[in-house]
Amino acid sequence: MHWHVAPLPPGVPYELQQTAALDSSKGVLDIPDEEMASLARSIRQAMQQLRPSLMPPPSN
């Protein structure tokens, strides 16, 4: 399985989220690398709690 997680501004309707992630006409979120790493850790931890046997170990 392969997922892309793309942060979007609040309020993007569900049906527009697929294309909104590629549309830079309204600007691009500038998220610092450390915050992105923290978000990735949080997502990884949450997924491990849901299905620990399906998650590969962290690759730090």
PDB file of N, CA and C in Angstrom:
ATOM      1  N   MET A   1       0.846  -1.163   0.000  1.00  0.00           N
ATOM      2  CA  MET A   1       0.000   0.000   0.000  1.00  0.00           C
ATOM      3  C   MET A   1       0.894   1.229   0.000  1.00  0.00           C
ATOM      4  N   HIS A   2       0.434   2.252  -0.652  1.00  0.00           N
ATOM      5  CA  HIS A   2       1.211   3.482  -0.773  1.00  0.00           C
ATOM      6  C   HIS A   2       0.254   4.664  -0.615  1.00  0.00           C
ATOM      7  N   TRP A   3       0.546   5.534   0.321  1.00  0.00           N
ATOM      8  CA  TRP A   3      -0.299   6.710   0.550  1.00  0.00           C
ATOM      9  C   TRP A   3       0.530   7.971   0.413  1.00  0.00           C
ATOM     10  N   HIS A   4      -0.132   9.021  -0.003  1.00  0.00           N
ATOM     11  CA  HIS A   4       0.439  10.360   0.045  1.00  0.00           C
ATOM     12  C   HIS A   4      -0.426  11.148   1.012  1.00  0.00           C
ATOM     13  N   VAL A   5       0.190  11.824   1.935  1.00  0.00           N
ATOM     14  CA  VAL A   5      -0.536  12.678   2.871  1.00  0.00           C
ATOM     15  C   VAL A   5      -0.152  14.105   2.540  1.00  0.00           C
ATOM     16  N   ALA A   6      -1.132  14.880   2.103  1.00  0.00           N
ATOM     17  CA  ALA A   6      -0.880  16.258   1.699  1.00  0.00           C
ATOM     18  C   ALA A   6      -1.685  17.195   2.590  1.00  0.00           C
ATOM     19  N   PRO A   7      -0.996  18.037   3.379  1.00  0.00           N
ATOM     20  CA  PRO A   7      -1.727  18.980   4.210  1.00  0.00           C
ATOM     21  C   PRO A   7      -2.454  20.004   3.345  1.00  0.00           C
ATOM     22  N   LEU A   8      -3.700  20.258   3.673  1.00  0.00           N
ATOM     23  CA  LEU A   8      -4.515  21.222   2.947  1.00  0.00           C
ATOM     24  C   LEU A   8      -5.008  22.286   3.910  1.00  0.00           C
ATOM     25  N   PRO A   9      -5.272  23.489   3.376  1.00  0.00           N
ATOM     26  CA  PRO A   9      -5.858  24.512   4.239  1.00  0.00           C
ATOM     27  C   PRO A   9      -7.225  24.056   4.744  1.00  0.00           C
ATOM     28  N   PRO A  10      -7.642  24.534   5.897  1.00  0.00           N
ATOM     29  CA  PRO A  10      -8.960  24.166   6.423  1.00  0.00           C
ATOM     30  C   PRO A  10     -10.069  24.548   5.445  1.00  0.00           C
ATOM     31  N   GLY A  11     -11.108  23.738   5.406  1.00  0.00           N
ATOM     32  CA  GLY A  11     -12.296  24.075   4.630  1.00  0.00           C
ATOM     33  C   GLY A  11     -12.327  23.583   3.202  1.00  0.00           C
ATOM     34  N   VAL A  12     -11.327  22.835   2.745  1.00  0.00           N
ATOM     35  CA  VAL A  12     -11.364  22.311   1.379  1.00  0.00           C
ATOM     36  C   VAL A  12     -12.397  21.176   1.345  1.00  0.00           C
ATOM     37  N   PRO A  13     -13.439  21.321   0.511  1.00  0.00           N
ATOM     38  CA  PRO A  13     -14.471  20.274   0.453  1.00  0.00           C
ATOM     39  C   PRO A  13     -13.863  18.933   0.043  1.00  0.00           C
ATOM     40  N   TYR A  14     -14.407  17.857   0.589  1.00  0.00           N
ATOM     41  CA  TYR A  14     -13.886  16.512   0.340  1.00  0.00           C
ATOM     42  C   TYR A  14     -13.712  16.224  -1.151  1.00  0.00           C
ATOM     43  N   GLU A  15     -14.728  16.573  -1.948  1.00  0.00           N
ATOM     44  CA  GLU A  15     -14.692  16.242  -3.372  1.00  0.00           C
ATOM     45  C   GLU A  15     -13.613  17.018  -4.141  1.00  0.00           C
ATOM     46  N   LEU A  16     -13.050  18.052  -3.543  1.00  0.00           N
ATOM     47  CA  LEU A  16     -11.997  18.835  -4.199  1.00  0.00           C
ATOM     48  C   LEU A  16     -10.604  18.539  -3.650  1.00  0.00           C
ATOM     49  N   GLN A  17     -10.506  17.701  -2.645  1.00  0.00           N
ATOM     50  CA  GLN A  17      -9.220  17.485  -1.991  1.00  0.00           C
ATOM     51  C   GLN A  17      -8.172  16.828  -2.888  1.00  0.00           C
ATOM     52  N   GLN A  18      -8.585  15.932  -3.786  1.00  0.00           N
ATOM     53  CA  GLN A  18      -7.625  15.273  -4.667  1.00  0.00           C
ATOM     54  C   GLN A  18      -6.884  16.285  -5.530  1.00  0.00           C
ATOM     55  N   THR A  19      -7.616  17.215  -6.118  1.00  0.00           N
ATOM     56  CA  THR A  19      -6.970  18.191  -6.997  1.00  0.00           C
ATOM     57  C   THR A  19      -6.415  19.379  -6.218  1.00  0.00           C
ATOM     58  N   ALA A  20      -6.991  19.700  -5.065  1.00  0.00           N
ATOM     59  CA  ALA A  20      -6.501  20.837  -4.279  1.00  0.00           C
ATOM     60  C   ALA A  20      -5.065  20.614  -3.829  1.00  0.00           C
ATOM     61  N   ALA A  21      -4.685  19.363  -3.607  1.00  0.00           N
ATOM     62  CA  ALA A  21      -3.320  19.072  -3.173  1.00  0.00           C
ATOM     63  C   ALA A  21      -2.303  19.423  -4.249  1.00  0.00           C
ATOM     64  N   LEU A  22      -2.727  19.483  -5.496  1.00  0.00           N
ATOM     65  CA  LEU A  22      -1.823  19.799  -6.607  1.00  0.00           C
ATOM     66  C   LEU A  22      -1.932  21.244  -7.070  1.00  0.00           C
ATOM     67  N   ASP A  23      -2.909  21.981  -6.566  1.00  0.00           N
ATOM     68  CA  ASP A  23      -3.173  23.350  -6.995  1.00  0.00           C
ATOM     69  C   ASP A  23      -2.419  24.335  -6.115  1.00  0.00           C
ATOM     70  N   SER A  24      -1.415  24.965  -6.669  1.00  0.00           N
ATOM     71  CA  SER A  24      -0.620  25.921  -5.888  1.00  0.00           C
ATOM     72  C   SER A  24      -1.054  27.366  -6.134  1.00  0.00           C
ATOM     73  N   SER A  25      -2.160  27.569  -6.865  1.00  0.00           N
ATOM     74  CA  SER A  25      -2.591  28.929  -7.194  1.00  0.00           C
ATOM     75  C   SER A  25      -2.989  29.753  -5.972  1.00  0.00           C
ATOM     76  N   LYS A  26      -3.354  29.097  -4.878  1.00  0.00           N
ATOM     77  CA  LYS A  26      -3.734  29.810  -3.654  1.00  0.00           C
ATOM     78  C   LYS A  26      -2.592  29.841  -2.652  1.00  0.00           C
ATOM     79  N   GLY A  27      -1.407  29.449  -3.096  1.00  0.00           N
ATOM     80  CA  GLY A  27      -0.254  29.436  -2.209  1.00  0.00           C
ATOM     81  C   GLY A  27       0.078  28.019  -1.779  1.00  0.00           C
ATOM     82  N   VAL A  28       1.197  27.891  -1.124  1.00  0.00           N
ATOM     83  CA  VAL A  28       1.686  26.605  -0.657  1.00  0.00           C
ATOM     84  C   VAL A  28       1.954  26.728   0.835  1.00  0.00           C
ATOM     85  N   LEU A  29       1.520  25.732   1.595  1.00  0.00           N
ATOM     86  CA  LEU A  29       1.790  25.751   3.029  1.00  0.00           C
ATOM     87  C   LEU A  29       3.285  25.565   3.256  1.00  0.00           C
ATOM     88  N   ASP A  30       3.884  26.444   4.018  1.00  0.00           N
ATOM     89  CA  ASP A  30       5.306  26.354   4.323  1.00  0.00           C
ATOM     90  C   ASP A  30       5.442  25.768   5.731  1.00  0.00           C
ATOM     91  N   ILE A  31       5.580  24.459   5.778  1.00  0.00           N
ATOM     92  CA  ILE A  31       5.659  23.759   7.062  1.00  0.00           C
ATOM     93  C   ILE A  31       7.114  23.385   7.301  1.00  0.00           C
ATOM     94  N   PRO A  32       7.690  23.835   8.407  1.00  0.00           N
ATOM     95  CA  PRO A  32       9.096  23.523   8.692  1.00  0.00           C
ATOM     96  C   PRO A  32       9.348  22.016   8.732  1.00  0.00           C
ATOM     97  N   ASP A  33      10.556  21.612   8.347  1.00  0.00           N
ATOM     98  CA  ASP A  33      10.916  20.192   8.295  1.00  0.00           C
ATOM     99  C   ASP A  33      10.672  19.485   9.623  1.00  0.00           C
ATOM    100  N   GLU A  34      11.006  20.130  10.728  1.00  0.00           N
ATOM    101  CA  GLU A  34      10.829  19.487  12.036  1.00  0.00           C
ATOM    102  C   GLU A  34       9.354  19.243  12.331  1.00  0.00           C
ATOM    103  N   GLU A  35       8.496  20.170  11.947  1.00  0.00           N
ATOM    104  CA  GLU A  35       7.058  19.970  12.149  1.00  0.00           C
ATOM    105  C   GLU A  35       6.540  18.845  11.252  1.00  0.00           C
ATOM    106  N   MET A  36       7.033  18.769  10.009  1.00  0.00           N
ATOM    107  CA  MET A  36       6.641  17.678   9.113  1.00  0.00           C
ATOM    108  C   MET A  36       7.080  16.331   9.686  1.00  0.00           C
ATOM    109  N   ALA A  37       8.290  16.280  10.240  1.00  0.00           N
ATOM    110  CA  ALA A  37       8.782  15.042  10.850  1.00  0.00           C
ATOM    111  C   ALA A  37       7.917  14.661  12.046  1.00  0.00           C
ATOM    112  N   SER A  38       7.517  15.642  12.831  1.00  0.00           N
ATOM    113  CA  SER A  38       6.659  15.382  13.983  1.00  0.00           C
ATOM    114  C   SER A  38       5.298  14.855  13.529  1.00  0.00           C
ATOM    115  N   LEU A  39       4.733  15.452  12.481  1.00  0.00           N
ATOM    116  CA  LEU A  39       3.466  14.968  11.940  1.00  0.00           C
ATOM    117  C   LEU A  39       3.603  13.534  11.440  1.00  0.00           C
ATOM    118  N   ALA A  40       4.708  13.239  10.765  1.00  0.00           N
ATOM    119  CA  ALA A  40       4.936  11.877  10.261  1.00  0.00           C
ATOM    120  C   ALA A  40       5.008  10.881  11.412  1.00  0.00           C
ATOM    121  N   ARG A  41       5.687  11.254  12.491  1.00  0.00           N
ATOM    122  CA  ARG A  41       5.773  10.365  13.659  1.00  0.00           C
ATOM    123  C   ARG A  41       4.389  10.121  14.251  1.00  0.00           C
ATOM    124  N   SER A  42       3.606  11.181  14.355  1.00  0.00           N
ATOM    125  CA  SER A  42       2.250  11.047  14.918  1.00  0.00           C
ATOM    126  C   SER A  42       1.384  10.133  14.062  1.00  0.00           C
ATOM    127  N   ILE A  43       1.455  10.300  12.753  1.00  0.00           N
ATOM    128  CA  ILE A  43       0.673   9.454  11.850  1.00  0.00           C
ATOM    129  C   ILE A  43       1.141   8.005  11.950  1.00  0.00           C
ATOM    130  N   ARG A  44       2.462   7.800  11.979  1.00  0.00           N
ATOM    131  CA  ARG A  44       3.017   6.444  12.078  1.00  0.00           C
ATOM    132  C   ARG A  44       2.560   5.763  13.368  1.00  0.00           C
ATOM    133  N   GLN A  45       2.617   6.495  14.479  1.00  0.00           N
ATOM    134  CA  GLN A  45       2.207   5.929  15.763  1.00  0.00           C
ATOM    135  C   GLN A  45       0.723   5.561  15.758  1.00  0.00           C
ATOM    136  N   ALA A  46      -0.103   6.429  15.206  1.00  0.00           N
ATOM    137  CA  ALA A  46      -1.539   6.158  15.151  1.00  0.00           C
ATOM    138  C   ALA A  46      -1.823   4.933  14.286  1.00  0.00           C
ATOM    139  N   MET A  47      -1.116   4.806  13.169  1.00  0.00           N
ATOM    140  CA  MET A  47      -1.332   3.656  12.297  1.00  0.00           C
ATOM    141  C   MET A  47      -0.830   2.368  12.941  1.00  0.00           C
ATOM    142  N   GLN A  48       0.255   2.452  13.693  1.00  0.00           N
ATOM    143  CA  GLN A  48       0.769   1.267  14.376  1.00  0.00           C
ATOM    144  C   GLN A  48      -0.224   0.775  15.425  1.00  0.00           C
ATOM    145  N   GLN A  49      -0.923   1.686  16.054  1.00  0.00           N
ATOM    146  CA  GLN A  49      -1.926   1.293  17.042  1.00  0.00           C
ATOM    147  C   GLN A  49      -3.126   0.630  16.362  1.00  0.00           C
ATOM    148  N   LEU A  50      -3.438   1.063  15.143  1.00  0.00           N
ATOM    149  CA  LEU A  50      -4.570   0.481  14.425  1.00  0.00           C
ATOM    150  C   LEU A  50      -4.235  -0.895  13.872  1.00  0.00           C
ATOM    151  N   ARG A  51      -3.089  -1.038  13.252  1.00  0.00           N
ATOM    152  CA  ARG A  51      -2.687  -2.291  12.615  1.00  0.00           C
ATOM    153  C   ARG A  51      -1.185  -2.501  12.750  1.00  0.00           C
ATOM    154  N   PRO A  52      -0.716  -2.858  13.938  1.00  0.00           N
ATOM    155  CA  PRO A  52       0.730  -2.971  14.144  1.00  0.00           C
ATOM    156  C   PRO A  52       1.411  -3.980  13.223  1.00  0.00           C
ATOM    157  N   SER A  53       0.734  -5.045  12.844  1.00  0.00           N
ATOM    158  CA  SER A  53       1.384  -6.062  12.014  1.00  0.00           C
ATOM    159  C   SER A  53       1.587  -5.614  10.577  1.00  0.00           C
ATOM    160  N   LEU A  54       0.893  -4.550  10.145  1.00  0.00           N
ATOM    161  CA  LEU A  54       1.007  -4.088   8.773  1.00  0.00           C
ATOM    162  C   LEU A  54       2.024  -2.977   8.598  1.00  0.00           C
ATOM    163  N   MET A  55       2.543  -2.436   9.684  1.00  0.00           N
ATOM    164  CA  MET A  55       3.435  -1.285   9.597  1.00  0.00           C
ATOM    165  C   MET A  55       4.892  -1.715   9.653  1.00  0.00           C
ATOM    166  N   PRO A  56       5.690  -1.206   8.710  1.00  0.00           N
ATOM    167  CA  PRO A  56       7.133  -1.495   8.796  1.00  0.00           C
ATOM    168  C   PRO A  56       7.738  -0.721   9.962  1.00  0.00           C
ATOM    169  N   PRO A  57       8.872  -1.163  10.466  1.00  0.00           N
ATOM    170  CA  PRO A  57       9.519  -0.414  11.546  1.00  0.00           C
ATOM    171  C   PRO A  57       9.986   0.944  11.031  1.00  0.00           C
ATOM    172  N   PRO A  58      10.068   1.958  11.904  1.00  0.00           N
ATOM    173  CA  PRO A  58      10.533   3.287  11.488  1.00  0.00           C
ATOM    174  C   PRO A  58      11.937   3.200  10.905  1.00  0.00           C
ATOM    175  N   SER A  59      12.198   4.044   9.902  1.00  0.00           N
ATOM    176  CA  SER A  59      13.507   4.017   9.240  1.00  0.00           C
ATOM    177  C   SER A  59      14.390   5.189   9.626  1.00  0.00           C
ATOM    178  N   ASN A  60      14.004   5.937  10.643  1.00  0.00           N
ATOM    179  CA  ASN A  60      14.750   7.107  11.145  1.00  0.00           C
ATOM    180  C   ASN A  60      15.669   7.611  10.111  1.00  0.00           C
TER     181      ASN A  60
END
